[in-house]
Short mmCIF file of N, CA and C in Angstrom, two decimals:
data_model
loop_
_atom_site.label_atom_id
_atom_site.label_comp_id
_atom_site.label_asym_id
_atom_site.label_seq_id
_atom_site.Cartn_x
_atom_site.Cartn_y
_atom_site.Cartn_z
N MET L 1 15.29 59.67 7.29
CA MET L 1 13.98 59.41 6.72
C MET L 1 14.05 59.59 5.20
N LYS L 2 13.42 58.67 4.48
CA LYS L 2 13.37 58.79 3.03
C LYS L 2 12.32 59.83 2.65
N PRO L 3 12.53 60.51 1.52
CA PRO L 3 11.58 61.56 1.13
C PRO L 3 10.13 61.07 1.02
N MET L 4 9.93 59.86 0.48
CA MET L 4 8.55 59.37 0.35
C MET L 4 7.93 59.09 1.71
N ASP L 5 8.77 58.71 2.69
CA ASP L 5 8.25 58.49 4.05
C ASP L 5 7.73 59.80 4.64
N GLU L 6 8.44 60.89 4.37
CA GLU L 6 7.98 62.19 4.86
C GLU L 6 6.62 62.54 4.26
N LEU L 7 6.47 62.31 2.96
CA LEU L 7 5.19 62.61 2.31
C LEU L 7 4.08 61.72 2.86
N MET L 8 4.39 60.45 3.12
CA MET L 8 3.37 59.56 3.67
C MET L 8 3.01 59.94 5.11
N ASP L 9 3.99 60.39 5.89
CA ASP L 9 3.69 60.89 7.23
C ASP L 9 2.75 62.09 7.16
N GLU L 10 2.98 62.96 6.19
CA GLU L 10 2.09 64.12 6.01
C GLU L 10 0.69 63.66 5.61
N HIS L 11 0.60 62.59 4.83
CA HIS L 11 -0.71 62.04 4.47
C HIS L 11 -1.49 61.63 5.72
N ARG L 12 -0.81 61.06 6.70
CA ARG L 12 -1.50 60.62 7.91
C ARG L 12 -2.10 61.82 8.65
N VAL L 13 -1.41 62.95 8.66
CA VAL L 13 -1.94 64.16 9.30
C VAL L 13 -3.13 64.67 8.50
N ILE L 14 -3.01 64.69 7.18
CA ILE L 14 -4.11 65.14 6.32
C ILE L 14 -5.34 64.27 6.54
N GLU L 15 -5.14 62.96 6.66
CA GLU L 15 -6.27 62.05 6.88
C GLU L 15 -6.99 62.35 8.18
N ARG L 16 -6.27 62.79 9.19
CA ARG L 16 -6.91 63.15 10.45
C ARG L 16 -7.89 64.31 10.24
N VAL L 17 -7.49 65.29 9.43
CA VAL L 17 -8.38 66.42 9.16
C VAL L 17 -9.52 65.98 8.23
N LEU L 18 -9.24 65.08 7.30
CA LEU L 18 -10.32 64.54 6.47
C LEU L 18 -11.39 63.90 7.35
N ASN L 19 -10.96 63.18 8.38
CA ASN L 19 -11.92 62.56 9.29
C ASN L 19 -12.79 63.60 9.98
N THR L 20 -12.20 64.73 10.37
CA THR L 20 -12.99 65.78 11.03
C THR L 20 -13.99 66.40 10.05
N LEU L 21 -13.57 66.56 8.81
CA LEU L 21 -14.49 67.11 7.79
C LEU L 21 -15.64 66.15 7.53
N GLU L 22 -15.34 64.86 7.49
CA GLU L 22 -16.40 63.88 7.27
C GLU L 22 -17.40 63.89 8.42
N VAL L 23 -16.90 63.94 9.64
CA VAL L 23 -17.79 64.00 10.80
C VAL L 23 -18.62 65.29 10.76
N SER L 24 -17.99 66.41 10.42
CA SER L 24 -18.74 67.67 10.38
C SER L 24 -19.84 67.62 9.33
N ALA L 25 -19.57 67.01 8.18
CA ALA L 25 -20.59 66.89 7.14
C ALA L 25 -21.75 66.02 7.63
N ASN L 26 -21.43 64.93 8.30
CA ASN L 26 -22.48 64.05 8.84
C ASN L 26 -23.30 64.77 9.90
N LEU L 27 -22.63 65.53 10.75
CA LEU L 27 -23.35 66.29 11.78
C LEU L 27 -24.29 67.31 11.15
N MET L 28 -23.78 68.07 10.17
CA MET L 28 -24.62 69.08 9.52
C MET L 28 -25.79 68.41 8.80
N GLU L 29 -25.55 67.26 8.18
CA GLU L 29 -26.61 66.52 7.49
C GLU L 29 -27.71 66.12 8.47
N SER L 30 -27.33 65.82 9.72
CA SER L 30 -28.31 65.40 10.72
C SER L 30 -28.94 66.58 11.46
N GLY L 31 -28.59 67.81 11.05
CA GLY L 31 -29.22 68.98 11.62
C GLY L 31 -28.43 69.69 12.70
N VAL L 32 -27.24 69.20 13.01
CA VAL L 32 -26.40 69.84 14.02
C VAL L 32 -25.71 71.05 13.38
N THR L 33 -25.66 72.15 14.10
CA THR L 33 -24.97 73.33 13.62
C THR L 33 -23.49 73.23 13.96
N VAL L 34 -22.66 73.22 12.94
CA VAL L 34 -21.21 73.22 13.11
C VAL L 34 -20.75 74.66 12.91
N ARG L 35 -19.91 75.13 13.80
CA ARG L 35 -19.44 76.51 13.70
C ARG L 35 -18.78 76.77 12.34
N PRO L 36 -19.16 77.84 11.67
CA PRO L 36 -18.50 78.18 10.40
C PRO L 36 -16.99 78.34 10.57
N GLU L 37 -16.57 78.82 11.74
CA GLU L 37 -15.14 79.00 11.99
C GLU L 37 -14.39 77.66 11.98
N PHE L 38 -15.07 76.59 12.39
CA PHE L 38 -14.47 75.25 12.29
C PHE L 38 -14.18 74.93 10.83
N LEU L 39 -15.16 75.18 9.97
CA LEU L 39 -15.00 74.90 8.54
C LEU L 39 -13.92 75.79 7.93
N LEU L 40 -13.88 77.05 8.34
CA LEU L 40 -12.84 77.95 7.84
C LEU L 40 -11.45 77.51 8.30
N SER L 41 -11.36 77.01 9.52
CA SER L 41 -10.08 76.51 10.01
C SER L 41 -9.65 75.26 9.25
N ALA L 42 -10.61 74.39 8.94
CA ALA L 42 -10.30 73.20 8.15
C ALA L 42 -9.81 73.61 6.76
N ALA L 43 -10.47 74.60 6.17
CA ALA L 43 -10.04 75.09 4.85
C ALA L 43 -8.65 75.72 4.94
N ASP L 44 -8.37 76.42 6.03
CA ASP L 44 -7.04 77.00 6.23
C ASP L 44 -5.99 75.89 6.32
N PHE L 45 -6.29 74.82 7.03
CA PHE L 45 -5.37 73.68 7.11
C PHE L 45 -5.11 73.12 5.71
N ILE L 46 -6.18 72.94 4.95
CA ILE L 46 -6.03 72.38 3.61
C ILE L 46 -5.14 73.27 2.76
N ARG L 47 -5.43 74.58 2.77
CA ARG L 47 -4.64 75.51 1.96
C ARG L 47 -3.19 75.56 2.42
N GLY L 48 -2.99 75.64 3.73
CA GLY L 48 -1.65 75.84 4.26
C GLY L 48 -0.80 74.59 4.36
N TYR L 49 -1.41 73.49 4.76
CA TYR L 49 -0.64 72.27 4.98
C TYR L 49 -0.75 71.30 3.81
N ALA L 50 -1.98 70.88 3.50
CA ALA L 50 -2.14 69.88 2.43
C ALA L 50 -1.68 70.45 1.10
N ASP L 51 -2.09 71.66 0.79
CA ASP L 51 -1.73 72.24 -0.50
C ASP L 51 -0.42 73.02 -0.41
N GLY L 52 -0.33 73.93 0.54
CA GLY L 52 0.83 74.82 0.61
C GLY L 52 2.13 74.12 0.92
N CYS L 53 2.10 73.16 1.81
CA CYS L 53 3.33 72.46 2.21
C CYS L 53 3.48 71.14 1.45
N HIS L 54 2.51 70.26 1.62
CA HIS L 54 2.62 68.91 1.06
C HIS L 54 2.62 68.92 -0.47
N HIS L 55 1.62 69.53 -1.07
CA HIS L 55 1.56 69.55 -2.53
C HIS L 55 2.71 70.36 -3.13
N ALA L 56 3.19 71.35 -2.40
CA ALA L 56 4.36 72.11 -2.88
C ALA L 56 5.57 71.20 -3.01
N LYS L 57 5.74 70.29 -2.07
CA LYS L 57 6.86 69.34 -2.15
C LYS L 57 6.67 68.38 -3.33
N GLU L 58 5.44 67.92 -3.49
CA GLU L 58 5.18 67.00 -4.60
C GLU L 58 5.37 67.69 -5.94
N GLU L 59 4.66 68.80 -6.13
CA GLU L 59 4.67 69.47 -7.43
C GLU L 59 6.01 70.12 -7.74
N GLY L 60 6.60 70.77 -6.75
CA GLY L 60 7.83 71.52 -7.00
C GLY L 60 9.10 70.71 -6.95
N VAL L 61 9.04 69.54 -6.32
CA VAL L 61 10.27 68.75 -6.13
C VAL L 61 10.10 67.34 -6.71
N LEU L 62 9.24 66.54 -6.11
CA LEU L 62 9.14 65.13 -6.49
C LEU L 62 8.76 64.94 -7.95
N PHE L 63 7.69 65.60 -8.38
CA PHE L 63 7.23 65.41 -9.76
C PHE L 63 8.29 65.84 -10.75
N ALA L 64 9.02 66.91 -10.43
CA ALA L 64 10.09 67.37 -11.32
C ALA L 64 11.18 66.32 -11.44
N HIS L 65 11.54 65.68 -10.33
CA HIS L 65 12.56 64.62 -10.38
C HIS L 65 12.04 63.41 -11.15
N MET L 66 10.77 63.11 -11.01
CA MET L 66 10.20 61.99 -11.76
C MET L 66 10.20 62.31 -13.25
N ALA L 67 9.87 63.55 -13.59
CA ALA L 67 9.86 63.96 -15.00
C ALA L 67 11.26 63.85 -15.60
N GLU L 68 12.29 64.20 -14.81
CA GLU L 68 13.67 64.08 -15.28
C GLU L 68 14.03 62.63 -15.60
N GLN L 69 13.32 61.70 -14.98
CA GLN L 69 13.57 60.28 -15.23
C GLN L 69 12.65 59.70 -16.31
N GLY L 70 11.92 60.59 -17.00
CA GLY L 70 11.12 60.16 -18.13
C GLY L 70 9.64 59.94 -17.86
N ILE L 71 9.18 60.23 -16.65
CA ILE L 71 7.75 60.12 -16.35
C ILE L 71 7.10 61.42 -16.81
N PRO L 72 6.17 61.36 -17.78
CA PRO L 72 5.60 62.60 -18.32
C PRO L 72 4.74 63.35 -17.30
N LEU L 73 4.79 64.67 -17.36
CA LEU L 73 3.96 65.49 -16.48
C LEU L 73 2.51 65.53 -16.94
N GLN L 74 2.25 65.14 -18.17
CA GLN L 74 0.88 65.05 -18.65
C GLN L 74 0.47 63.58 -18.61
N GLY L 75 -0.83 63.35 -18.54
CA GLY L 75 -1.32 61.97 -18.54
C GLY L 75 -1.11 61.31 -17.19
N CYS L 76 -0.97 60.01 -17.25
CA CYS L 76 -0.90 59.21 -16.03
C CYS L 76 0.55 58.86 -15.71
N PRO L 77 0.99 58.93 -14.50
CA PRO L 77 0.24 59.26 -13.29
C PRO L 77 0.33 60.73 -12.87
N LEU L 78 1.40 61.44 -13.28
CA LEU L 78 1.63 62.79 -12.75
C LEU L 78 0.54 63.77 -13.15
N GLY L 79 0.10 63.72 -14.39
CA GLY L 79 -0.95 64.63 -14.84
C GLY L 79 -2.23 64.44 -14.06
N VAL L 80 -2.53 63.19 -13.72
CA VAL L 80 -3.72 62.89 -12.93
C VAL L 80 -3.57 63.48 -11.52
N MET L 81 -2.39 63.31 -10.93
CA MET L 81 -2.16 63.85 -9.59
C MET L 81 -2.29 65.37 -9.59
N LEU L 82 -1.72 66.01 -10.60
CA LEU L 82 -1.81 67.47 -10.70
C LEU L 82 -3.25 67.92 -10.87
N ALA L 83 -4.02 67.21 -11.69
CA ALA L 83 -5.43 67.55 -11.89
C ALA L 83 -6.21 67.38 -10.59
N GLU L 84 -5.89 66.33 -9.84
CA GLU L 84 -6.58 66.12 -8.57
C GLU L 84 -6.20 67.19 -7.55
N HIS L 85 -4.95 67.63 -7.56
CA HIS L 85 -4.57 68.75 -6.68
C HIS L 85 -5.42 69.98 -7.01
N GLU L 86 -5.58 70.27 -8.29
CA GLU L 86 -6.38 71.43 -8.70
C GLU L 86 -7.85 71.26 -8.32
N CYS L 87 -8.37 70.07 -8.49
CA CYS L 87 -9.76 69.80 -8.09
C CYS L 87 -9.93 70.02 -6.58
N GLY L 88 -8.95 69.58 -5.80
CA GLY L 88 -8.99 69.80 -4.36
C GLY L 88 -9.00 71.28 -4.01
N ARG L 89 -8.26 72.07 -4.77
CA ARG L 89 -8.26 73.52 -4.55
C ARG L 89 -9.65 74.11 -4.82
N GLN L 90 -10.32 73.61 -5.83
CA GLN L 90 -11.67 74.08 -6.14
C GLN L 90 -12.64 73.73 -5.01
N TYR L 91 -12.54 72.50 -4.49
CA TYR L 91 -13.40 72.10 -3.37
C TYR L 91 -13.11 72.95 -2.13
N THR L 92 -11.85 73.29 -1.93
CA THR L 92 -11.48 74.11 -0.78
C THR L 92 -12.05 75.52 -0.91
N ARG L 93 -12.00 76.07 -2.11
CA ARG L 93 -12.62 77.39 -2.33
C ARG L 93 -14.13 77.32 -2.09
N ALA L 94 -14.76 76.23 -2.53
CA ALA L 94 -16.20 76.06 -2.32
C ALA L 94 -16.52 75.94 -0.83
N LEU L 95 -15.70 75.21 -0.09
CA LEU L 95 -15.90 75.07 1.36
C LEU L 95 -15.75 76.43 2.05
N THR L 96 -14.75 77.19 1.66
CA THR L 96 -14.54 78.51 2.24
C THR L 96 -15.73 79.41 1.96
N SER L 97 -16.21 79.40 0.74
CA SER L 97 -17.37 80.21 0.36
C SER L 97 -18.61 79.81 1.16
N ALA L 98 -18.82 78.51 1.32
CA ALA L 98 -19.97 78.02 2.08
C ALA L 98 -19.87 78.45 3.55
N ALA L 99 -18.69 78.33 4.12
CA ALA L 99 -18.50 78.71 5.53
C ALA L 99 -18.70 80.21 5.71
N GLN L 100 -18.23 81.00 4.76
CA GLN L 100 -18.44 82.45 4.83
C GLN L 100 -19.92 82.79 4.73
N ALA L 101 -20.65 82.05 3.89
CA ALA L 101 -22.10 82.26 3.79
C ALA L 101 -22.76 81.95 5.13
N LEU L 102 -22.36 80.85 5.75
CA LEU L 102 -22.91 80.50 7.06
C LEU L 102 -22.59 81.57 8.09
N GLN L 103 -21.38 82.09 8.04
CA GLN L 103 -20.97 83.15 8.97
C GLN L 103 -21.87 84.37 8.85
N SER L 104 -22.31 84.66 7.64
CA SER L 104 -23.14 85.84 7.42
C SER L 104 -24.63 85.53 7.57
N GLY L 105 -24.95 84.32 8.04
CA GLY L 105 -26.35 83.98 8.30
C GLY L 105 -27.09 83.33 7.15
N ASP L 106 -26.41 83.01 6.07
CA ASP L 106 -27.04 82.38 4.91
C ASP L 106 -27.04 80.87 5.10
N SER L 107 -28.21 80.32 5.40
CA SER L 107 -28.30 78.88 5.71
C SER L 107 -28.07 77.99 4.49
N SER L 108 -28.09 78.57 3.28
CA SER L 108 -27.79 77.75 2.10
C SER L 108 -26.34 77.26 2.11
N GLY L 109 -25.53 77.90 2.94
CA GLY L 109 -24.15 77.48 3.07
C GLY L 109 -24.01 76.08 3.65
N THR L 110 -25.02 75.64 4.41
CA THR L 110 -24.94 74.31 5.02
C THR L 110 -24.84 73.23 3.96
N ARG L 111 -25.75 73.23 3.01
CA ARG L 111 -25.75 72.21 1.95
C ARG L 111 -24.44 72.28 1.17
N ARG L 112 -23.99 73.48 0.86
CA ARG L 112 -22.74 73.63 0.09
C ARG L 112 -21.53 73.15 0.91
N ALA L 113 -21.56 73.41 2.21
CA ALA L 113 -20.46 72.95 3.07
C ALA L 113 -20.43 71.43 3.13
N ILE L 114 -21.60 70.82 3.24
CA ILE L 114 -21.68 69.35 3.25
C ILE L 114 -21.14 68.80 1.94
N GLN L 115 -21.61 69.35 0.82
CA GLN L 115 -21.18 68.84 -0.49
C GLN L 115 -19.69 69.02 -0.72
N SER L 116 -19.18 70.21 -0.43
CA SER L 116 -17.75 70.44 -0.70
C SER L 116 -16.88 69.63 0.26
N SER L 117 -17.30 69.47 1.50
CA SER L 117 -16.54 68.65 2.45
C SER L 117 -16.50 67.21 1.99
N ARG L 118 -17.65 66.67 1.64
CA ARG L 118 -17.69 65.26 1.21
C ARG L 118 -16.92 65.05 -0.09
N SER L 119 -17.03 66.00 -1.00
CA SER L 119 -16.30 65.88 -2.27
C SER L 119 -14.80 65.90 -2.02
N TYR L 120 -14.36 66.81 -1.17
CA TYR L 120 -12.93 66.91 -0.87
C TYR L 120 -12.43 65.65 -0.18
N VAL L 121 -13.18 65.18 0.80
CA VAL L 121 -12.78 63.98 1.54
C VAL L 121 -12.67 62.79 0.59
N ALA L 122 -13.67 62.59 -0.25
CA ALA L 122 -13.64 61.46 -1.19
C ALA L 122 -12.46 61.57 -2.15
N LEU L 123 -12.25 62.76 -2.69
CA LEU L 123 -11.14 62.98 -3.61
C LEU L 123 -9.81 62.67 -2.94
N LEU L 124 -9.59 63.26 -1.77
CA LEU L 124 -8.29 63.12 -1.12
C LEU L 124 -8.03 61.71 -0.63
N ARG L 125 -9.06 61.01 -0.18
CA ARG L 125 -8.82 59.64 0.29
C ARG L 125 -8.32 58.75 -0.85
N GLN L 126 -8.97 58.84 -2.01
CA GLN L 126 -8.50 57.99 -3.12
C GLN L 126 -7.18 58.51 -3.67
N HIS L 127 -6.98 59.81 -3.62
CA HIS L 127 -5.73 60.42 -4.09
C HIS L 127 -4.55 59.94 -3.22
N ILE L 128 -4.72 59.99 -1.93
CA ILE L 128 -3.68 59.54 -1.00
C ILE L 128 -3.39 58.06 -1.22
N TYR L 129 -4.43 57.27 -1.41
CA TYR L 129 -4.23 55.84 -1.65
C TYR L 129 -3.35 55.62 -2.89
N LYS L 130 -3.67 56.34 -3.96
CA LYS L 130 -2.89 56.19 -5.20
C LYS L 130 -1.44 56.63 -5.01
N GLU L 131 -1.25 57.71 -4.28
CA GLU L 131 0.13 58.16 -4.06
C GLU L 131 0.91 57.17 -3.20
N ASP L 132 0.31 56.75 -2.09
CA ASP L 132 1.01 55.84 -1.17
C ASP L 132 1.33 54.50 -1.82
N ASN L 133 0.42 54.00 -2.65
CA ASN L 133 0.54 52.63 -3.15
C ASN L 133 1.04 52.51 -4.59
N ILE L 134 0.98 53.59 -5.34
CA ILE L 134 1.42 53.52 -6.74
C ILE L 134 2.52 54.54 -7.03
N LEU L 135 2.20 55.82 -6.80
CA LEU L 135 3.12 56.88 -7.21
C LEU L 135 4.43 56.88 -6.42
N PHE L 136 4.36 56.81 -5.10
CA PHE L 136 5.59 56.87 -4.31
C PHE L 136 6.48 55.66 -4.54
N PRO L 137 5.93 54.43 -4.60
CA PRO L 137 6.81 53.30 -4.95
C PRO L 137 7.43 53.46 -6.34
N MET L 138 6.65 54.01 -7.28
CA MET L 138 7.19 54.27 -8.62
C MET L 138 8.34 55.27 -8.53
N ALA L 139 8.15 56.33 -7.75
CA ALA L 139 9.21 57.34 -7.60
C ALA L 139 10.47 56.72 -7.03
N GLU L 140 10.32 55.87 -6.02
CA GLU L 140 11.49 55.23 -5.43
C GLU L 140 12.22 54.34 -6.43
N ASN L 141 11.46 53.77 -7.37
CA ASN L 141 12.07 52.90 -8.38
C ASN L 141 12.75 53.67 -9.50
N VAL L 142 12.18 54.81 -9.91
CA VAL L 142 12.74 55.51 -11.08
C VAL L 142 13.77 56.57 -10.72
N ILE L 143 13.69 57.13 -9.52
CA ILE L 143 14.65 58.16 -9.13
C ILE L 143 15.86 57.47 -8.52
N PRO L 144 17.04 57.71 -9.06
CA PRO L 144 18.24 57.07 -8.52
C PRO L 144 18.41 57.38 -7.03
N ILE L 145 18.85 56.38 -6.30
CA ILE L 145 19.01 56.50 -4.85
C ILE L 145 19.91 57.66 -4.47
N ASP L 146 20.88 57.98 -5.32
CA ASP L 146 21.80 59.07 -4.98
C ASP L 146 21.12 60.45 -5.08
N GLN L 147 19.91 60.50 -5.62
CA GLN L 147 19.17 61.77 -5.67
C GLN L 147 18.21 61.93 -4.49
N HIS L 148 18.03 60.88 -3.70
CA HIS L 148 17.08 60.95 -2.59
C HIS L 148 17.50 62.00 -1.56
N ASP L 149 18.79 62.11 -1.29
CA ASP L 149 19.25 63.14 -0.35
C ASP L 149 18.98 64.54 -0.89
N LEU L 150 19.17 64.72 -2.19
CA LEU L 150 18.88 66.01 -2.82
C LEU L 150 17.40 66.35 -2.71
N ILE L 151 16.56 65.35 -2.93
CA ILE L 151 15.11 65.56 -2.80
C ILE L 151 14.78 65.95 -1.36
N GLN L 152 15.37 65.27 -0.40
CA GLN L 152 15.11 65.59 1.00
C GLN L 152 15.58 67.01 1.32
N GLU L 153 16.72 67.40 0.79
CA GLU L 153 17.21 68.78 0.99
C GLU L 153 16.22 69.79 0.42
N ARG L 154 15.68 69.50 -0.75
CA ARG L 154 14.70 70.41 -1.36
C ARG L 154 13.40 70.44 -0.54
N PHE L 155 12.98 69.28 -0.02
CA PHE L 155 11.81 69.25 0.86
C PHE L 155 12.05 70.16 2.06
N ASP L 156 13.24 70.05 2.65
CA ASP L 156 13.58 70.88 3.80
C ASP L 156 13.58 72.36 3.43
N GLN L 157 14.07 72.66 2.23
CA GLN L 157 14.08 74.05 1.76
C GLN L 157 12.65 74.56 1.59
N VAL L 158 11.78 73.76 1.01
CA VAL L 158 10.37 74.14 0.87
C VAL L 158 9.79 74.41 2.25
N GLU L 159 10.07 73.51 3.17
CA GLU L 159 9.53 73.60 4.53
C GLU L 159 10.02 74.85 5.26
N HIS L 160 11.30 75.15 5.16
CA HIS L 160 11.87 76.23 5.96
C HIS L 160 11.88 77.58 5.26
N GLU L 161 12.17 77.59 3.98
CA GLU L 161 12.31 78.87 3.28
C GLU L 161 11.03 79.29 2.58
N ASP L 162 10.39 78.38 1.88
CA ASP L 162 9.20 78.73 1.12
C ASP L 162 7.97 78.84 2.02
N ILE L 163 7.80 77.90 2.92
CA ILE L 163 6.62 77.86 3.78
C ILE L 163 6.84 78.68 5.05
N GLY L 164 7.97 78.47 5.69
CA GLY L 164 8.27 79.14 6.96
C GLY L 164 8.44 78.12 8.06
N VAL L 165 9.43 78.32 8.88
CA VAL L 165 9.81 77.35 9.90
C VAL L 165 8.65 77.00 10.83
N ASP L 166 7.88 77.98 11.24
CA ASP L 166 6.83 77.75 12.23
C ASP L 166 5.53 77.23 11.65
N LYS L 167 5.37 77.25 10.34
CA LYS L 167 4.09 76.89 9.73
C LYS L 167 3.73 75.43 9.92
N HIS L 168 4.71 74.54 9.77
CA HIS L 168 4.43 73.11 9.89
C HIS L 168 3.83 72.81 11.27
N GLN L 169 4.45 73.33 12.31
CA GLN L 169 3.94 73.10 13.67
C GLN L 169 2.58 73.75 13.86
N LYS L 170 2.39 74.92 13.28
CA LYS L 170 1.09 75.60 13.36
C LYS L 170 -0.01 74.69 12.83
N TYR L 171 0.24 74.05 11.69
CA TYR L 171 -0.79 73.22 11.08
C TYR L 171 -0.95 71.88 11.79
N LEU L 172 0.10 71.35 12.38
CA LEU L 172 -0.05 70.15 13.20
C LEU L 172 -0.92 70.46 14.41
N SER L 173 -0.71 71.62 15.01
CA SER L 173 -1.53 72.04 16.15
C SER L 173 -2.97 72.28 15.72
N LEU L 174 -3.15 72.83 14.54
CA LEU L 174 -4.51 73.06 14.03
C LEU L 174 -5.23 71.73 13.81
N ALA L 175 -4.54 70.73 13.29
CA ALA L 175 -5.15 69.41 13.09
C ALA L 175 -5.65 68.86 14.43
N ILE L 176 -4.85 69.00 15.47
CA ILE L 176 -5.25 68.53 16.80
C ILE L 176 -6.46 69.32 17.29
N ALA L 177 -6.44 70.63 17.11
CA ALA L 177 -7.56 71.48 17.55
C ALA L 177 -8.85 71.11 16.82
N LEU L 178 -8.76 70.81 15.52
CA LEU L 178 -9.95 70.41 14.76
C LEU L 178 -10.50 69.08 15.30
N GLU L 179 -9.61 68.15 15.59
CA GLU L 179 -10.05 66.87 16.15
C GLU L 179 -10.73 67.08 17.50
N GLN L 180 -10.14 67.93 18.33
CA GLN L 180 -10.71 68.18 19.65
C GLN L 180 -12.07 68.85 19.53
N GLU L 181 -12.18 69.83 18.63
CA GLU L 181 -13.46 70.52 18.50
C GLU L 181 -14.54 69.60 17.97
N ILE L 182 -14.24 68.82 16.97
CA ILE L 182 -15.29 67.98 16.38
C ILE L 182 -15.74 66.92 17.39
N SER L 183 -14.86 66.52 18.29
CA SER L 183 -15.24 65.52 19.29
C SER L 183 -16.24 66.08 20.30
N THR L 184 -16.31 67.40 20.44
CA THR L 184 -17.26 68.00 21.38
C THR L 184 -18.69 67.95 20.85
N TYR L 185 -18.85 67.76 19.55
CA TYR L 185 -20.19 67.70 18.96
C TYR L 185 -20.83 66.34 19.17
N SER L 186 -20.02 65.32 19.39
CA SER L 186 -20.55 63.94 19.47
C SER L 186 -21.11 63.62 20.83
#
């Protein structure tokens, strides 16, 4: 598997969780009570998988290799991707805060959960589109083919040593659990 294919496969898993967040926001908007623990689990997935695993590979490995080939880390496209990663982290913190408020009985958390969920979903959908269709093809063009195996080795190192061997499967299982739970509301 090519390194960019691995990142795109991870995007497909992230999109599944984005779909659950979108449905949860729509349900809450229509007056349905979504368990705060569902929202906290979605935020855990985002922190652990989308940010902790996926973005760690991009920021710590791919972007560095692109920079070595003359693509600046500031400006477009890498600086934009980094800024969007940080914006996503802010939305995730807001979602966590809203869910915790709901857990403690503060109904104002509903509006904040809706807003942060929708903001995160919108951000990540366009972000993923840009990466899949612009950034990753660019990376394949500028990074010499003989470095692709090295990138894959570093991805594996991030996955096994930095993140932990069992974490990837934990988050894949969590994505499935989120899909199953949100389907019970419909």
